[in-house]
Coordinates of C-alpha atoms (C1' of nucleotides) in Angstrom, one line a residue:
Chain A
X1 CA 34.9 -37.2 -67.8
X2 CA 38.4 -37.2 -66.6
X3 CA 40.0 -40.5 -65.5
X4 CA 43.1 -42.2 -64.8
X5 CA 43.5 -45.9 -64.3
X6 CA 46.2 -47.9 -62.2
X7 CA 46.8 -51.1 -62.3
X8 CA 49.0 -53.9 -60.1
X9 CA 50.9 -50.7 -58.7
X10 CA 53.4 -51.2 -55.6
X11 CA 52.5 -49.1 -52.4
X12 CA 54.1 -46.0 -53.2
X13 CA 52.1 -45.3 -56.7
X14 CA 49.2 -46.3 -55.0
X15 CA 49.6 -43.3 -52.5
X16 CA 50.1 -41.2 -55.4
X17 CA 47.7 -41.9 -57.1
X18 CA 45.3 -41.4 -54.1
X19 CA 46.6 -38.5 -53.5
X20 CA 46.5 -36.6 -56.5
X21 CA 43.3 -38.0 -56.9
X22 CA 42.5 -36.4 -53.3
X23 CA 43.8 -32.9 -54.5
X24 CA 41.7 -33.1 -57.5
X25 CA 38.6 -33.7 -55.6
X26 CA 37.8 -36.9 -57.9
X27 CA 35.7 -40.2 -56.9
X28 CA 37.9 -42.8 -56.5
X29 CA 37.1 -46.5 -56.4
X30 CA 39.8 -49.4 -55.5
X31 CA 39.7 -52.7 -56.1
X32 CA 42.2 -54.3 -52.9
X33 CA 42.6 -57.0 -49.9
X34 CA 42.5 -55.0 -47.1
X35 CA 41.8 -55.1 -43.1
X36 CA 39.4 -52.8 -41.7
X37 CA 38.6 -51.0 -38.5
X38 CA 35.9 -48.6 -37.3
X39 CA 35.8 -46.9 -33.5
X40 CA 33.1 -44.3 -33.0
X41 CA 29.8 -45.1 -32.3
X42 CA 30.1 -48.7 -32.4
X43 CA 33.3 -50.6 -32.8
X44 CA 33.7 -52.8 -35.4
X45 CA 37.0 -55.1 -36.8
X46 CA 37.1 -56.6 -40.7
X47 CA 39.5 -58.8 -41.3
X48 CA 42.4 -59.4 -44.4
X49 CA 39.9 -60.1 -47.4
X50 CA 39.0 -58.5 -51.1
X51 CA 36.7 -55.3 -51.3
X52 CA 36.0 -51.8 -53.2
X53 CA 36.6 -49.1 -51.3
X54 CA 34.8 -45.7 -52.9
X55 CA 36.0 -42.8 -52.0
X56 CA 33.6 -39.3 -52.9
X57 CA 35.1 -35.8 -53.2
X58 CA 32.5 -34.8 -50.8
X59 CA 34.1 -37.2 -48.4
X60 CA 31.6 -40.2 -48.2
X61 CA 33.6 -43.2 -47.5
X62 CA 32.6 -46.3 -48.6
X63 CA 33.6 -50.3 -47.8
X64 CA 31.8 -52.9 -50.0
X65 CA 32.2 -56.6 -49.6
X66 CA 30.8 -58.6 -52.7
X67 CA 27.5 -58.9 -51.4
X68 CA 24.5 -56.8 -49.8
X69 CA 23.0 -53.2 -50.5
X70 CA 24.9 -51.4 -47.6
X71 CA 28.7 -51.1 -47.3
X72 CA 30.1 -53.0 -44.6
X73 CA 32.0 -50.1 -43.1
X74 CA 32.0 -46.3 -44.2
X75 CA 32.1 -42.7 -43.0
X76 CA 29.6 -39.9 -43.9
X77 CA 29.7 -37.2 -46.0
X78 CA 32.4 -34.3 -45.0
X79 CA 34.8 -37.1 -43.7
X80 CA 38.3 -36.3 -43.9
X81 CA 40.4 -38.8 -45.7
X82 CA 44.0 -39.2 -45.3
X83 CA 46.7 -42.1 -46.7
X84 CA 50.1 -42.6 -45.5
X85 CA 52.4 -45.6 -45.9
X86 CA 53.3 -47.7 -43.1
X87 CA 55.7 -51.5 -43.1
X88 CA 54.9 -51.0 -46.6
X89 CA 51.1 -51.2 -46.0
X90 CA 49.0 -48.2 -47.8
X91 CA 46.6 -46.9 -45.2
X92 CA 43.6 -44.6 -45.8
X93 CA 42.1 -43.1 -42.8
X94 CA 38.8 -41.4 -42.4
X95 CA 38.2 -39.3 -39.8
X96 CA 34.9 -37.4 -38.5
X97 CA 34.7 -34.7 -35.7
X98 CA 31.2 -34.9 -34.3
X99 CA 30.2 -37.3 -33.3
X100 CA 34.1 -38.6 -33.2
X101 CA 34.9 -41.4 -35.4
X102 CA 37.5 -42.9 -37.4
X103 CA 38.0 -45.7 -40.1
X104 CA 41.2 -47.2 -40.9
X105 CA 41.7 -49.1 -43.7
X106 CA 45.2 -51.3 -44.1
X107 CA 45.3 -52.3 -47.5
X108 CA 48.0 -55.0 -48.3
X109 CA 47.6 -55.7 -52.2
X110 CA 45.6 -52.9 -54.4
X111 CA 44.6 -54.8 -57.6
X112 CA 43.6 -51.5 -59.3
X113 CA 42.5 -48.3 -58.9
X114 CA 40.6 -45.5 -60.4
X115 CA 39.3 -42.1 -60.5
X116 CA 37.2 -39.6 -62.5
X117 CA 36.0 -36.3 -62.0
X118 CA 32.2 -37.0 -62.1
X119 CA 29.9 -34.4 -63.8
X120 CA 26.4 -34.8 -62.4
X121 CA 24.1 -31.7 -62.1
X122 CA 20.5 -33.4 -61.9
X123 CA 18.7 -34.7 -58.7
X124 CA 16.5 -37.3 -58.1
X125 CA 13.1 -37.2 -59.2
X126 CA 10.5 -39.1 -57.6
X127 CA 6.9 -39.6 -56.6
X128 CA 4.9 -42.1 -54.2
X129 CA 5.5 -40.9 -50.7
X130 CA 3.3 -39.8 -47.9
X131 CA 3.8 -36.1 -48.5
X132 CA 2.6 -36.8 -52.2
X133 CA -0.2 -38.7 -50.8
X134 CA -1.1 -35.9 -48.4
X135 CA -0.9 -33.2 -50.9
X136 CA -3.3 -35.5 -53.1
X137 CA -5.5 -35.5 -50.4
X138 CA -5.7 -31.9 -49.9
X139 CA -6.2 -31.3 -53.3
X140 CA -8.8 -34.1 -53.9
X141 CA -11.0 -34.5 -50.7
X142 CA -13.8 -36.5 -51.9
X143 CA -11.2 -39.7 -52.2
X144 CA -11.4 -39.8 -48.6
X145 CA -15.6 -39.4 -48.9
X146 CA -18.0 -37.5 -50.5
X147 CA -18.5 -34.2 -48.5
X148 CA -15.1 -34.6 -46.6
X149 CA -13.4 -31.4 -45.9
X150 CA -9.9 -30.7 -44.8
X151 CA -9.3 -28.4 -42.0
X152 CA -5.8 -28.9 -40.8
X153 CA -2.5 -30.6 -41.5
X154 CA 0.3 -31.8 -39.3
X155 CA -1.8 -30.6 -36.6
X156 CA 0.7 -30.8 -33.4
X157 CA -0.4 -33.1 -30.4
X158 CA 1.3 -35.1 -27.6
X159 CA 2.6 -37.7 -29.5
X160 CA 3.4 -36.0 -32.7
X161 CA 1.5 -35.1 -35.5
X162 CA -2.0 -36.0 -36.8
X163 CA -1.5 -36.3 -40.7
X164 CA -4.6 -34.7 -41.5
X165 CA -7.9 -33.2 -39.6
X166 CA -10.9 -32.6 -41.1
X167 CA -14.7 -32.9 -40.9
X168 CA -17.2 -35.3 -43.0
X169 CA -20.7 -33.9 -44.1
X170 CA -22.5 -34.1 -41.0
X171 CA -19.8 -32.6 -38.9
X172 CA -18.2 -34.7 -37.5
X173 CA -14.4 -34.5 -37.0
X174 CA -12.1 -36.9 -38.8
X175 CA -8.7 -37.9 -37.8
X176 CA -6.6 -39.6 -40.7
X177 CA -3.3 -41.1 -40.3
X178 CA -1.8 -41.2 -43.6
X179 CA 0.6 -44.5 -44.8
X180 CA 2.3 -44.3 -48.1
X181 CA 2.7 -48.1 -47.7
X182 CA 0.8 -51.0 -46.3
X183 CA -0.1 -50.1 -43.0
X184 CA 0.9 -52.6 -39.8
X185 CA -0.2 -52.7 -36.6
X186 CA 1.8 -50.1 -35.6
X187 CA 0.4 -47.8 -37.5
X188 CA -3.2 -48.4 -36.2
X189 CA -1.4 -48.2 -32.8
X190 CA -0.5 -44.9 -33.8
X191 CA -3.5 -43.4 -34.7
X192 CA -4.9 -44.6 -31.6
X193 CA -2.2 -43.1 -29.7
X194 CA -3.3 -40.0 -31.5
X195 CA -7.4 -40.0 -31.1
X196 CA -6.8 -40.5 -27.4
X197 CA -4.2 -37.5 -27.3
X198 CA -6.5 -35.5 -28.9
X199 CA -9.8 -36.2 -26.6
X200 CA -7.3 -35.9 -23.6
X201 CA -6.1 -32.2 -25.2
X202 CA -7.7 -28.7 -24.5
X203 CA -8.5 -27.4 -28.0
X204 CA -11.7 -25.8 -29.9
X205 CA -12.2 -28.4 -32.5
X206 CA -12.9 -30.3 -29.8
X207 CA -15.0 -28.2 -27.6
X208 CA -16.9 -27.2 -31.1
X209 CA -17.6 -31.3 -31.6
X210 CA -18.9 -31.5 -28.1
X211 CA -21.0 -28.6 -28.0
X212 CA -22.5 -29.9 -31.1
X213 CA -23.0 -33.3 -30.0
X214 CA -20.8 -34.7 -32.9
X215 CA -18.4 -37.8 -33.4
X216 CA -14.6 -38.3 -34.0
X217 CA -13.4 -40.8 -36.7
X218 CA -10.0 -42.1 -36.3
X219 CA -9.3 -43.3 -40.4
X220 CA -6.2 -44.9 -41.7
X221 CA -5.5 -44.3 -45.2
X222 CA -3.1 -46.2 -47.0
X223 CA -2.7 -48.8 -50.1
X224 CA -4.0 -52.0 -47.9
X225 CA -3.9 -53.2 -44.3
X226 CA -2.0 -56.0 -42.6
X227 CA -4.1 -58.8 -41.6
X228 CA -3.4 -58.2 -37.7
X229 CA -4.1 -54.7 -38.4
X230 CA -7.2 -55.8 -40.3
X231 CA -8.2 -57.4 -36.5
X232 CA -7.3 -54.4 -34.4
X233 CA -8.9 -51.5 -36.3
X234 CA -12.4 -53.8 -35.9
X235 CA -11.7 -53.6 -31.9
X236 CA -10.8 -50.4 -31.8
X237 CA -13.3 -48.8 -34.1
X238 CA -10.9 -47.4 -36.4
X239 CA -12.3 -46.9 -40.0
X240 CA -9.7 -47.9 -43.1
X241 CA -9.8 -46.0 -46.6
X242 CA -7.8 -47.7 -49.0
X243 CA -5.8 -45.0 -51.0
X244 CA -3.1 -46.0 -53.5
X245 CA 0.1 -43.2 -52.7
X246 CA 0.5 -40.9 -56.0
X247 CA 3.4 -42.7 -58.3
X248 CA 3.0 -39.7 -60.5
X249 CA 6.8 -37.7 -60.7
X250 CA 6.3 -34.0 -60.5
X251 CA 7.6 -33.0 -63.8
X252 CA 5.3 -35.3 -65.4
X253 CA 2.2 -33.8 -63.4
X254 CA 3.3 -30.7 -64.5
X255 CA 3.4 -31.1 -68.2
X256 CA 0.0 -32.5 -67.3
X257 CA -1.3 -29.0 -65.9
X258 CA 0.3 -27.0 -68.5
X259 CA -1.9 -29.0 -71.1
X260 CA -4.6 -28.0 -69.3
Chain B
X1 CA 42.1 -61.6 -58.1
X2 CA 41.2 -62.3 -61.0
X3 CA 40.5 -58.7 -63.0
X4 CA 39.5 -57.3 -66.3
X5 CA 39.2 -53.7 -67.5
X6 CA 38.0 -52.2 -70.8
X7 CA 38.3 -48.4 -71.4
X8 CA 36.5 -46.4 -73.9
X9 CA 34.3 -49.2 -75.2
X10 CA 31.7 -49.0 -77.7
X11 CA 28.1 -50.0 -77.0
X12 CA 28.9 -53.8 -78.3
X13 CA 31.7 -54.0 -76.4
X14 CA 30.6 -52.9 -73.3
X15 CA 28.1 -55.5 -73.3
X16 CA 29.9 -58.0 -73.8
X17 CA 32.0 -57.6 -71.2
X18 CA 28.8 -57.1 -68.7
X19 CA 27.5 -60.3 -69.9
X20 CA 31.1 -62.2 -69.4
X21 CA 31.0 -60.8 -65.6
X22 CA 27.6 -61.3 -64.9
X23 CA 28.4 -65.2 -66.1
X24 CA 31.7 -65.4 -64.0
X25 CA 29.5 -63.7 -61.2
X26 CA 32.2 -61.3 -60.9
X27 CA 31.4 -57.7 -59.3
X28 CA 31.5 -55.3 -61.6
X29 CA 31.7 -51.1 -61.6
X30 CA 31.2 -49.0 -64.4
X31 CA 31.9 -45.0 -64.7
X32 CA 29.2 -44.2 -67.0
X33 CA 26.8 -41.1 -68.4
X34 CA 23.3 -42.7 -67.9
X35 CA 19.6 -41.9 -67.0
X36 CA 18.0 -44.3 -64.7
X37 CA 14.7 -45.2 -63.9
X38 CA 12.9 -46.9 -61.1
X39 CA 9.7 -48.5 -60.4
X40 CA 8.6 -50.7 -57.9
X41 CA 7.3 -49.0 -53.8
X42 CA 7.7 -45.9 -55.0
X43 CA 8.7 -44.1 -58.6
X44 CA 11.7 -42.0 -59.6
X45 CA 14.1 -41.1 -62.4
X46 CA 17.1 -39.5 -62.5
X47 CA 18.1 -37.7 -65.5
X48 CA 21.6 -38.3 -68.2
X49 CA 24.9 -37.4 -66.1
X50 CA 28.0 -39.4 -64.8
X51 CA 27.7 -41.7 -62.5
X52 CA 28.8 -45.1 -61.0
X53 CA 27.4 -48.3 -61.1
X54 CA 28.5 -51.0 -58.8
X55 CA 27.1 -54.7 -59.6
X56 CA 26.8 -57.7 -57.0
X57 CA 27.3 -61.2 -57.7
X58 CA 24.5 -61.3 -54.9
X59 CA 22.1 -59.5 -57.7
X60 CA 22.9 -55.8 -55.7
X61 CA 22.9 -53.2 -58.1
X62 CA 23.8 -49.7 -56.9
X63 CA 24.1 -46.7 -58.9
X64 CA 26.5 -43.9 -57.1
X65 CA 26.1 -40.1 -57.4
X66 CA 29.6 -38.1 -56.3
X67 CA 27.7 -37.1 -53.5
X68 CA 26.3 -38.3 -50.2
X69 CA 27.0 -42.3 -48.9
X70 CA 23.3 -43.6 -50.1
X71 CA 23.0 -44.6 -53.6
X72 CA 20.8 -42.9 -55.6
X73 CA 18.9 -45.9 -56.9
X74 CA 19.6 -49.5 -56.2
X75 CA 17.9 -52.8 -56.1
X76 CA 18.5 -55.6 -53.4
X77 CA 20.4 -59.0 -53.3
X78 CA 18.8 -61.6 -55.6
X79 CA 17.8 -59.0 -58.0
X80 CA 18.4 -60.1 -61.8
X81 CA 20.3 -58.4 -64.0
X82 CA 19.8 -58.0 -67.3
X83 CA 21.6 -56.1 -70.5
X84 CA 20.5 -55.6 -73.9
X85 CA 21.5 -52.9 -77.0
X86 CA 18.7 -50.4 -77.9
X87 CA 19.1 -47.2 -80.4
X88 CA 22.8 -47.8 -79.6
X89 CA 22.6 -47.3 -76.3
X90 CA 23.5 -49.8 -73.6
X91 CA 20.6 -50.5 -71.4
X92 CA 20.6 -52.5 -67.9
X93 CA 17.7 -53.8 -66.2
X94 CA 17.8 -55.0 -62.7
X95 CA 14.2 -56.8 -62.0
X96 CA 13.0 -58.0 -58.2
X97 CA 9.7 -60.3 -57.8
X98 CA 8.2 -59.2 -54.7
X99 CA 7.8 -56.7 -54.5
X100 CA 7.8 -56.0 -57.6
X101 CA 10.8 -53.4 -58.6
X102 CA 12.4 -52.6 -61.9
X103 CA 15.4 -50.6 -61.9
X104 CA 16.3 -49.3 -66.0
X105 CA 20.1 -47.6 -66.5
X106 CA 20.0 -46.3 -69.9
X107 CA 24.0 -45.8 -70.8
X108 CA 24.8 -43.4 -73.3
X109 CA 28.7 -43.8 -72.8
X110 CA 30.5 -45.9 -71.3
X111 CA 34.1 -44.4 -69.8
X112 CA 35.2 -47.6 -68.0
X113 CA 34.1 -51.2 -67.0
X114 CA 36.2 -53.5 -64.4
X115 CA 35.3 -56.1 -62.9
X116 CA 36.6 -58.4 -60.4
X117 CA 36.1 -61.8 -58.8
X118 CA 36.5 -60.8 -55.3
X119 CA 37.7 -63.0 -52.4
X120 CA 36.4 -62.6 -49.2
X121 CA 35.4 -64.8 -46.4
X122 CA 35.6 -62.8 -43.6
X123 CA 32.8 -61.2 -41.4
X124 CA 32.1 -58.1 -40.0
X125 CA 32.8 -58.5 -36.0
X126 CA 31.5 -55.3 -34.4
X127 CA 30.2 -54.7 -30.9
X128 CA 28.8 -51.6 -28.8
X129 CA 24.7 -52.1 -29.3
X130 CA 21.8 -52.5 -27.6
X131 CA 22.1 -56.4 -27.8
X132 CA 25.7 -56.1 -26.2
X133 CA 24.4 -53.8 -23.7
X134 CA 21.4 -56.3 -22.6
X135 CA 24.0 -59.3 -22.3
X136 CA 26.3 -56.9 -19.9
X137 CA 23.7 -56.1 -17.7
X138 CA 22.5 -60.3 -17.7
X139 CA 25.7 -60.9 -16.8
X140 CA 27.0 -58.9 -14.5
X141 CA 23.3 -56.9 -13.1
X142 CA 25.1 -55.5 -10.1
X143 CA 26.1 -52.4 -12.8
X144 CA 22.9 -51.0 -12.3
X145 CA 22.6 -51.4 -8.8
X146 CA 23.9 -53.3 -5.8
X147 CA 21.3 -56.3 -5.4
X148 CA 19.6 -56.4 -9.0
X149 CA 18.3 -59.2 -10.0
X150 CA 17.4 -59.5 -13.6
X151 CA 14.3 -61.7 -14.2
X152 CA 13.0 -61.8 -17.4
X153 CA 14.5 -60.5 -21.2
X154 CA 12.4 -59.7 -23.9
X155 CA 9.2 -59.3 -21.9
X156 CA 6.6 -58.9 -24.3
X157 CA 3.2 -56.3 -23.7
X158 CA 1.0 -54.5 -25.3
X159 CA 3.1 -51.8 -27.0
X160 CA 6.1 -54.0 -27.3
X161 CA 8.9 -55.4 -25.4
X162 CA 10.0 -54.5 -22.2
X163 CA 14.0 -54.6 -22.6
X164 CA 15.3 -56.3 -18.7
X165 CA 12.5 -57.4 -16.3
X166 CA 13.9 -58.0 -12.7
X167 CA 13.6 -57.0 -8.9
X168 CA 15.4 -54.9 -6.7
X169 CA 16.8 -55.7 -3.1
X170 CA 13.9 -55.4 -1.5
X171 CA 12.1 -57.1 -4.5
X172 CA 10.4 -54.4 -6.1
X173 CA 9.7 -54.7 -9.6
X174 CA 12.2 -52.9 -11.9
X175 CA 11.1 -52.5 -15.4
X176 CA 14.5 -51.8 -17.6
X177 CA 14.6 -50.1 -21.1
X178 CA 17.9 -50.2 -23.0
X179 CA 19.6 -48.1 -25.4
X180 CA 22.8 -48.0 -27.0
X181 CA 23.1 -44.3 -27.5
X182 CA 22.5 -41.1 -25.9
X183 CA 18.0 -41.6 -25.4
X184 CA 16.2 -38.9 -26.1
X185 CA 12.2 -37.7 -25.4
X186 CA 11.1 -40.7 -27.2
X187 CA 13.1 -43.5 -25.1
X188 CA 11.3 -41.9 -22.2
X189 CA 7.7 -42.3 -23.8
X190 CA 8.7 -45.5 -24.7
X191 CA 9.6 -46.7 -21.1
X192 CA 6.5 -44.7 -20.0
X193 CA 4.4 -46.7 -22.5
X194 CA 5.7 -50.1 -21.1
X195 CA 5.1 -49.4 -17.7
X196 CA 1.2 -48.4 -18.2
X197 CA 1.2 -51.7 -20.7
X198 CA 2.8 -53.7 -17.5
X199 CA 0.5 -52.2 -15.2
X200 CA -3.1 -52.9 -17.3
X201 CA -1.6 -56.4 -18.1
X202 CA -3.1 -59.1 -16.1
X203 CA 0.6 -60.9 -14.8
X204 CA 1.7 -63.2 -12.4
X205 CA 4.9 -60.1 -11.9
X206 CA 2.0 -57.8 -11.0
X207 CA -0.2 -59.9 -8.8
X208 CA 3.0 -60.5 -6.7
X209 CA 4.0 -56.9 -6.3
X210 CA 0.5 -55.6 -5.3
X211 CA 0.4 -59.1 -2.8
X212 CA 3.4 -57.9 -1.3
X213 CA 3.0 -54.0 -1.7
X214 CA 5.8 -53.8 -3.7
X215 CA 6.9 -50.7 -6.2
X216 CA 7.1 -50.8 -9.9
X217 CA 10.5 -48.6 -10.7
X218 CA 11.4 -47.9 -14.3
X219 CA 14.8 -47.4 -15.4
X220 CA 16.0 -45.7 -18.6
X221 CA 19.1 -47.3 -19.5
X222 CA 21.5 -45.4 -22.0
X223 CA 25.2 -44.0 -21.9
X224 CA 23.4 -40.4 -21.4
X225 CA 20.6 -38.5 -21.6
X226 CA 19.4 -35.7 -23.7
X227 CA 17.9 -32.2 -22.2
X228 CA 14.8 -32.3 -22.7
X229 CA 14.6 -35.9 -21.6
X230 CA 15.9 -35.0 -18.6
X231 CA 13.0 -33.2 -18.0
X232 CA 10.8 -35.5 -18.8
X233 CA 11.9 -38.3 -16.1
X234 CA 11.8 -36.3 -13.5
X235 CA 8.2 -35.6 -14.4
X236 CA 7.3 -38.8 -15.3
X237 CA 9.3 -40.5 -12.0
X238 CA 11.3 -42.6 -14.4
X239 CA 15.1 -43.5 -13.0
X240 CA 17.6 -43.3 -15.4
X241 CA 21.1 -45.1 -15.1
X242 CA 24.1 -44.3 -17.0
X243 CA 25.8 -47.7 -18.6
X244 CA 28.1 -47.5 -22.0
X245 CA 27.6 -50.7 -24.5
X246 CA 30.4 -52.6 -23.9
X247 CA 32.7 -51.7 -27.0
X248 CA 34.8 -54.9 -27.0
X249 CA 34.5 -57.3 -30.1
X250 CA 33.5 -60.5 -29.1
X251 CA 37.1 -62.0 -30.2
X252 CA 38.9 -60.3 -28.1
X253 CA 36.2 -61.4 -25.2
X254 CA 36.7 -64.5 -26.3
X255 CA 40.5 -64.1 -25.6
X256 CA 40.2 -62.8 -22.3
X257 CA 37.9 -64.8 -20.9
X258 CA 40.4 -68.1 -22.2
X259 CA 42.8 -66.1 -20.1
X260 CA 41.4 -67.4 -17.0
Chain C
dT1 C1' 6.8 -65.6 -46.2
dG2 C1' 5.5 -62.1 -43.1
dC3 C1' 6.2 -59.3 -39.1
dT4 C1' 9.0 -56.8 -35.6
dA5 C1' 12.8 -54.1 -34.0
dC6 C1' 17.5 -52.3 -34.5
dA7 C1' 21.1 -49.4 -37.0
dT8 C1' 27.9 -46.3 -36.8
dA9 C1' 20.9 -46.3 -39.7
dT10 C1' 21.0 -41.8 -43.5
dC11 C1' 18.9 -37.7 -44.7
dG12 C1' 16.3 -33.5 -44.8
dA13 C1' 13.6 -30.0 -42.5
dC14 C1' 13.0 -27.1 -38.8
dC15 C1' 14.4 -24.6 -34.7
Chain D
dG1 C1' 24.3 -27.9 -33.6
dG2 C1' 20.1 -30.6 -31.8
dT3 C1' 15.8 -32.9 -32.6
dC4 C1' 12.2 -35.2 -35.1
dG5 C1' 10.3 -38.0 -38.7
dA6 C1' 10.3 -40.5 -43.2
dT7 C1' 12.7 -44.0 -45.9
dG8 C1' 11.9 -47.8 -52.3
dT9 C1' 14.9 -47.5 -45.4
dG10 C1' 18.2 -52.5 -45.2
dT11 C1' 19.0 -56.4 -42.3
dA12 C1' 18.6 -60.1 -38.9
dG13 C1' 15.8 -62.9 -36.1
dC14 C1' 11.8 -65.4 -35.3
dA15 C1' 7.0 -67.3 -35.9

DNA sequence: TGCTACATATCGACC
DNA sequence: GGTCGATGTGTAGCA
């Protein structure tokens, strides 16, 4: 990792600095009082005060105050950034076309600044999403119930999408609504939005279920259910399956098949 | 601001510099080749390359790829953070309660470590949102028509919350949904959704209108309109009004209105 | 503490 | 370039 490290400097090195740093398409992180100001989709004013402002070479702009997750102010990815020097202020602008925005950053006292060319080649691995949980699912039926069989996934209808449709052993269809995480009221909501969308539609699963006299069961799957949820899935004869999401990362499950 | 930075530093070193920030609850940012693992809602890991850690007196702890302007893994104020030396490695641990997350940064080699006791005491004014937008239209209701009178805020059915509630010059119902930016199919559903909640609920709004044979108009709200949207209204005999959020910072309201 | 809704949401996938 | 849906969404407000 390459890096260079100023400290104290006076307005001019600064720009230099950011510049070069600019050309050689480094991250750069400064430690400064600055004022900040945002126009594009919102408008938003940040008054004289001490921040970090990190600076990616794929132009991600970032603004962080010393507390909270998320950076007070920032631009996306593929932001422009420019610096000039103005009343003997540093300024950074970033700028985005579409939709049109632009942050401007007045800094009045950089304490120190830094960059580094970054080498990074791996991505992020991870596991315990609904997608997971619906490929488990598919794979593994019979955690749903014994006899259940899968007949369709992100099958389209008014209001979306319903996760997964199916029928259980007697024939009957089943409409899940998958929920990686504990599933609210709206979620229940949802589903029911769904059954009704689907017994209002023209298709042949469901002219197949009424020749043959057969049911539909809305089920919500997810890890556990809200205690208001807990009320409305009674009323609305919604069944629950309690299904903990897959927290298994996919390199892992794959040394687990090769051993197999 | 008071500032240290160590470059270079071996395992030992490094930590004891964490461990002097973390007491001064200073923030701290380290350029670093590390692996990091989370779990807690979900699981991931992220294999060994450079990357940069950013550490909140708060308890934030964000961990920076060069790309995008989402960290790859982080953990939320209050967190606890936590450093210790293992098979000469630095390791950092960044624990939650509830839920329960843990976020582990191996560090194999340090490149740099500042940190900073930042000063800061301003806030973030900002304007141009849906809030901003329903105070407008309180204030001054003749922007959506001549002879609007706005009833009720925050109107709460079935589905949700209807936005504005109020009545029109000839005192027909108007049902109001807001949005800050350009609404789309789903705004539309959304309003549509309201206004067959409204209609099934059992109100003192409702027994008026049909007492006095009154219409129930729905307005979609929202600087513009999408396509498809477009559509959609007309279909569904939903108005729509054109109103931009008021993009002025609360300040400089301030200002104006001591003007008069 | 738990739940709901908003956000300059961001981000990825699909059209 | 848009549209749609998931997110370890984060965050504020309120019960």
């Amino acid at each position: 990792m390459k890096y260079k490290i100023l400290e104290n400097p006076n307005c001019e090195d600064a720009y230099g600095l950011i510049e070069e740093a600019l050309r050689k398409r480094a991250t750069i992180t400064i430690y400064a009082c600055c004022k900040v100001n945002y126009e594009g989709r919102a408008l938003s004013e940040l008054n004289w005060g001490e921040r970090i402002i990190l600076i990616k070479p794929d132009g991600s702009f970032l603004i962080h105050q010393e507390k909270k997750v998320e950076p007070v102010n920032w631009q996306p990815p593929k932001s422009k950034t420019r610096g000039y020097i103005q009343d003997n202020n540093l300024i950074l602008e970033s700028h985005r076309r579409t939709p049109k925005e632009l942050l401007t950053v007045e800094i009045r006292k950089v304490q120190y600044i830094t960059y580094a060319n970054i080498e990074d080649f791996e991505e992020l691995e991870q596991a315990g999403y609904e997608k997971d949980m619906g490929d488990m699912i598919m794979e593994k039926p019979h955690m749903i119930e014994e006899g259940f069989k899968p007949t369709a996934r992100e099958y389209s209808v008014e209001h979306g999408f319903i996760d997964i449709l199916g029928k259980d052993c007697d024939n009957n269809l089943m409409i899940l609504e998958l929920k990686a995480r504990k599933a609210g009221v709206s979620a229940v909501k949802q589903l029911k939005r769904y059954l009704t969308d689907f017994e209002d539609d023209d298709n042949d699963y469901l002219k197949e279920c009424l020749v043959q006299k057969k049911k539909i069961r809305g089920l919500l799957v997810a890890p556990s259910l809200g205690e208001d949820a807990k009320e409305l899935i009674e009323k609305e004869g919604i069944e629950f399956v309690a299904v903990n999401p897959p927290k298994e990362l996919k390199r892992d499950k794959k040394v687990t098949l090769d051993a197999f």
